[in-house]
C-alpha positions as MATLAB code, in Angstrom:
seq = 'MTENQTWIPEFILQGFLLSPRMEMLLCGLFSLLYTFTLLGNGVILGLIWLDCRLHTPMYFFLSHLAIVDISYATNNVPKMLANFLAKKKSISFAPCIMQTFLYMAFAHTECLILVMMSYDRYAAICQPLQYSVIMGWKVCTIMAISSWACGSLLALVHVVLILRLPFCGHHEINHFFCEILSVLKLVCADTTLNQIVIFAASVFILVGPLCFVLVSYTRILIAILKIQSGEGRRKAFSTCSSHLCVVGLFFGSAIVMYMAPKSQHPETQQKVLSLFYSLFNPMLNPLIYSLRNTEVKGAVKRVFWKQRSR';
ca = [
      60.264   90.658  111.897;
      60.808   87.275  110.365;
      57.155   87.194  109.517;
      57.160   90.415  107.665;
      60.728   89.563  105.436;
      59.663   88.749  101.735;
      61.682   88.406   98.674;
      61.560   91.611   96.929;
      61.826   90.761   92.916;
      61.787   94.402   91.932;
      62.149   98.208   93.347;
      59.914  101.345   92.462;
      62.104  104.222   91.993;
      59.991  107.256   92.983;
      62.301  109.634   91.103;
      61.761  113.418   91.659;
      57.941  113.073   92.495;
      56.699  115.939   90.179;
      53.952  116.612   87.837;
      53.813  114.704   84.314;
      54.424  117.857   82.447;
      57.399  118.948   84.457;
      58.630  115.256   84.358;
      58.383  115.526   80.328;
      60.146  118.979   80.517;
      63.007  117.517   82.457;
      63.491  114.341   80.276;
      63.890  116.553   77.545;
      66.604  118.827   79.396;
      68.467  115.782   80.860;
      68.228  113.961   77.377;
      69.974  117.120   75.688;
      72.672  117.472   78.810;
      73.327  113.497   78.560;
      73.953  114.055   74.869;
      76.476  116.899   75.341;
      78.192  114.646   78.202;
      78.818  111.565   75.451;
      79.705  114.156   72.880;
      82.141  116.245   75.391;
      84.088  113.163   76.782;
      83.934  111.432   73.463;
      85.790  114.540   71.864;
      88.149  114.485   74.646;
      88.955  110.799   73.949;
      88.958  111.510   70.229;
      91.699  114.458   70.595;
      93.900  112.413   72.747;
      93.790  109.345   70.290;
      94.331  111.574   67.200;
      96.982  114.103   68.491;
     100.192  112.639   69.227;
     101.250  115.637   71.394;
      98.664  114.658   73.906;
     100.250  111.219   74.379;
     101.443  112.183   77.730;
     100.813  110.829   81.425;
      98.304  113.664   81.989;
      96.252  113.042   79.136;
      96.378  109.418   79.767;
      94.489  110.035   83.070;
      92.366  112.587   81.503;
      91.292  109.801   78.967;
      90.341  107.369   81.795;
      88.800  110.266   83.500;
      86.165  110.791   80.486;
      85.824  106.806   80.404;
      84.583  107.076   84.021;
      82.502  109.943   83.310;
      81.007  108.367   80.282;
      80.240  105.179   82.329;
      79.055  107.065   85.143;
      76.240  109.057   83.211;
      75.217  105.746   81.413;
      74.894  103.652   84.476;
      72.121  106.258   85.816;
      70.735  108.700   83.195;
      69.098  106.333   80.724;
      67.150  104.673   83.395;
      66.057  107.951   84.687;
      65.166  109.146   81.675;
      63.022  105.992   80.724;
      61.281  106.280   84.112;
      60.289  110.132   83.270;
      58.219  108.390   80.392;
      56.945  105.290   81.928;
      53.814  104.907   84.438;
      55.388  101.635   86.236;
      59.019  103.395   87.408;
      60.246   99.881   88.397;
      63.790   98.004   88.467;
      64.358   94.486   89.150;
      66.589   93.340   92.020;
      69.600   92.250   90.419;
      69.827   95.294   87.856;
      69.297   97.513   90.947;
      72.334   95.853   92.952;
      74.165   96.154   89.769;
      73.538   99.851   89.355;
      74.442  100.535   93.232;
      77.640   98.422   92.470;
      78.663  100.087   89.174;
      77.740  103.691   90.741;
      80.165  103.032   93.607;
      82.987  101.652   91.637;
      82.831  104.497   89.152;
      82.920  107.110   92.053;
      85.537  105.472   93.879;
      87.437  105.193   90.583;
      87.227  108.751   89.740;
      88.613  109.901   93.406;
      91.624  107.947   92.488;
      92.098  108.786   89.024;
      91.921  112.658   90.302;
      94.655  111.842   92.863;
      97.026  110.352   90.322;
      96.162  113.275   88.050;
      97.372  115.705   90.772;
     100.259  113.680   91.489;
     101.263  113.747   87.715;
     101.311  117.616   87.868;
     103.169  117.609   90.965;
     105.812  115.494   89.276;
     106.000  117.686   86.326;
     106.106  121.068   88.155;
     108.347  120.240   91.349;
     110.460  117.520   89.911;
     110.692  118.296   86.282;
     114.200  116.540   85.728;
     112.917  113.307   86.897;
     109.533  113.161   85.719;
     109.914  110.870   82.633;
     111.325  108.297   85.212;
     108.797  109.203   88.058;
     105.893  109.031   85.253;
     107.192  106.264   82.927;
     104.315  104.802   80.966;
     104.759  101.359   82.912;
     104.090  103.266   86.157;
     101.249  105.221   84.665;
      99.550  101.857   83.531;
      99.925  100.294   87.142;
      98.384  103.544   88.413;
      95.478  103.450   86.346;
      94.586   99.647   86.849;
      95.226  100.106   90.652;
      92.678  102.899   90.569;
      89.949  100.810   88.655;
      90.811   97.639   90.797;
      90.726   99.446   94.128;
      87.383  101.397   93.081;
      85.719   97.991   91.877;
      86.930   96.234   95.172;
      85.441   98.844   97.541;
      82.325   98.976   95.497;
      81.996   95.202   95.862;
      82.449   95.119   99.761;
      79.410   97.862   99.938;
      77.521   95.313   97.903;
      78.341   92.015   99.534;
      77.204   93.909  102.600;
      74.043   94.804  101.410;
      73.204   91.301  100.152;
      73.654   89.872  103.536;
      70.664   91.890  104.705;
      66.829   91.182  104.619;
      64.501   93.370  102.699;
      60.812   93.942  104.158;
      57.657   94.277  101.966;
      58.298   98.090  101.250;
      60.049   98.283   98.035;
      59.757  101.910   97.003;
      62.963  103.764   96.658;
      63.091  107.426   97.065;
      65.530  108.073   94.410;
      65.859  108.050   90.673;
      68.125  105.220   90.910;
      69.652  102.653   93.534;
      71.811  104.717   95.418;
      72.990  103.140   98.427;
      71.822  105.196  101.121;
      68.154  105.050   99.652;
      68.679  101.112   99.239;
      69.807  100.670  102.851;
      66.466  102.369  104.061;
      64.359   99.238  102.744;
      66.517   96.939  104.960;
      64.616   95.681  107.939;
      67.382   94.886  110.130;
      70.434   97.017  111.684;
      72.457   98.790  109.073;
      74.887  100.025  111.460;
      77.829   98.098  110.139;
      77.018   99.253  106.648;
      76.855  102.829  107.761;
      80.183  102.499  109.477;
      81.716  101.045  106.395;
      80.354  103.742  104.199;
      81.973  106.559  106.447;
      84.967  104.749  106.803;
      85.252  104.446  102.880;
      84.506  107.924  102.407;
      87.336  109.004  104.819;
      89.631  106.637  103.121;
      88.577  107.694   99.475;
      87.433  111.176   99.995;
      89.398  112.776  102.917;
      92.797  111.089  102.325;
      92.982  111.766   98.627;
      91.626  115.287   99.166;
      94.411  116.207  101.860;
      97.051  114.575   99.288;
      95.754  116.970   96.522;
      95.818  119.896   98.660;
      99.349  119.200   99.666;
     100.443  118.345   96.290;
      98.822  121.696   95.083;
     100.410  123.936   97.871;
     103.647  122.757   96.681;
     102.721  123.241   92.939;
     101.780  126.668   93.843;
     105.243  127.428   95.559;
     106.965  126.112   92.744;
     105.013  127.957   89.876;
     105.651  131.317   91.836;
     109.501  130.487   91.287;
     109.113  130.074   87.436;
     110.767  133.344   85.742;
     109.416  132.487   82.481;
     105.809  134.409   82.370;
     104.701  132.129   79.403;
     105.799  128.985   81.644;
     103.732  130.267   84.611;
     100.928  130.974   82.490;
     100.878  127.258   81.141;
     101.329  125.730   84.639;
      98.361  127.662   85.922;
      96.335  126.872   83.131;
      96.427  123.266   83.522;
      96.633  122.975   87.253;
      93.645  125.406   87.678;
      91.605  123.152   85.108;
      92.210  120.068   87.454;
      91.551  122.267   90.728;
      88.004  122.955   89.494;
      87.236  119.225   88.525;
      88.738  118.408   92.087;
      86.799  121.114   93.742;
      83.432  119.968   92.000;
      83.773  116.188   92.711;
      85.039  116.122   96.256;
      82.925  118.954   97.422;
      79.665  117.236   96.495;
      80.740  113.837   97.586;
      81.536  115.263  100.989;
      78.571  116.718  101.507;
      76.752  113.759  100.427;
      78.364  111.138  102.422;
      79.841  113.023  105.300;
      78.285  116.186  106.223;
      75.535  116.377  108.590;
      71.961  115.563  107.058;
      69.668  118.643  106.246;
      66.003  118.760  107.080;
      65.245  117.112  103.587;
      67.815  114.599  103.225;
      66.098  112.712  100.281;
      65.923  115.808   98.287;
      69.767  116.686   98.972;
      70.671  113.288   98.020;
      68.776  113.574   94.651;
      70.182  116.973   93.825;
      73.758  115.735   94.471;
      73.636  112.546   92.820;
      72.216  114.500   89.850;
      74.990  116.674   89.885;
      77.387  113.362   90.083;
      75.526  111.388   87.448;
      74.985  114.373   84.851;
      76.584  117.720   85.408;
      79.918  116.720   86.634;
      80.609  114.510   83.893;
      79.115  117.200   81.357;
      81.445  120.042   82.798;
      84.639  117.860   82.971;
      85.308  118.111   79.462;
      84.108  121.919   78.965;
      86.747  122.809   81.973;
      89.389  120.993   80.181;
      88.973  122.309   76.854;
      88.022  126.094   77.868;
      90.894  126.458   80.255;
      93.650  124.383   78.715;
      95.595  125.651   75.918;
      96.972  122.216   75.102;
      93.618  120.856   74.213;
      92.137  123.949   72.433;
      95.763  123.681   70.359;
      94.857  119.910   69.654;
      91.334  120.839   68.600;
      92.807  123.136   65.967;
      95.421  120.870   64.737;
      92.852  117.900   64.373;
      90.545  120.158   62.562;
      92.984  121.583   60.029;
      94.440  118.096   59.695;
      90.754  116.797   58.479;
      90.271  119.841   56.286;
      93.713  119.523   54.445;
      92.714  115.878   53.396;
];
């Protein structure tokens, strides 16, 4: 094995293994979806910045979610689009490892941001009298910084464990970016420790937070049913249903990818789920929050009329 170990200066990203015509078609489609992702999340950030009524803890965390989604998509999609048009679909070793790190960091951070958003909704609906104390701006800032820091540290652990391993001569990654499970398949050593850490991190960052979210929303549902005002009940359902849709999309696909038993075509499954993570989920999040949230729709109208009145 020692004789076969070589330094790999670059990897080849195999992508989707389609015909050139189909790749061109997908390149155009994914370029359009990527543009919608940037515009949608950019509009959410702009609305939160311009409308003072959205300067609340919920929208503070939503702005962080939009930043994560933009970063998530930008980390993976541009390289995928470039490879659709390139004959040699290569990526150097250092950028590949950096892409793996950023992918894991943004994924972990998004999990924790979604947990913070569920806690915010729990405090707002179940503890309304203490809400301003529980979710003060100092507390929100600490929670956001902790989410980013924890997500980055967990990603760093994964990358350090990868860098200690030797890579063999085989350097083709059966994926459209440097996804951690696909990179580990190129290692010519025992990856049991890496697999254990990935599973443990999945339990910590997926199962634990998901249980917390489900418990929070169970208590929120009980509290909503006790609200006497029909308008208040509709408003609470509107904001909470938006968040639950995002939670279901993100956590569901993540658990299937990293914790569910592998299918007969694991590479294809990973590519589809990673594409959902990288492109569809970041694009759908602003749509969900804008279409199902009366406050966001109201902010759009206020900002629009404010600009027209100038």
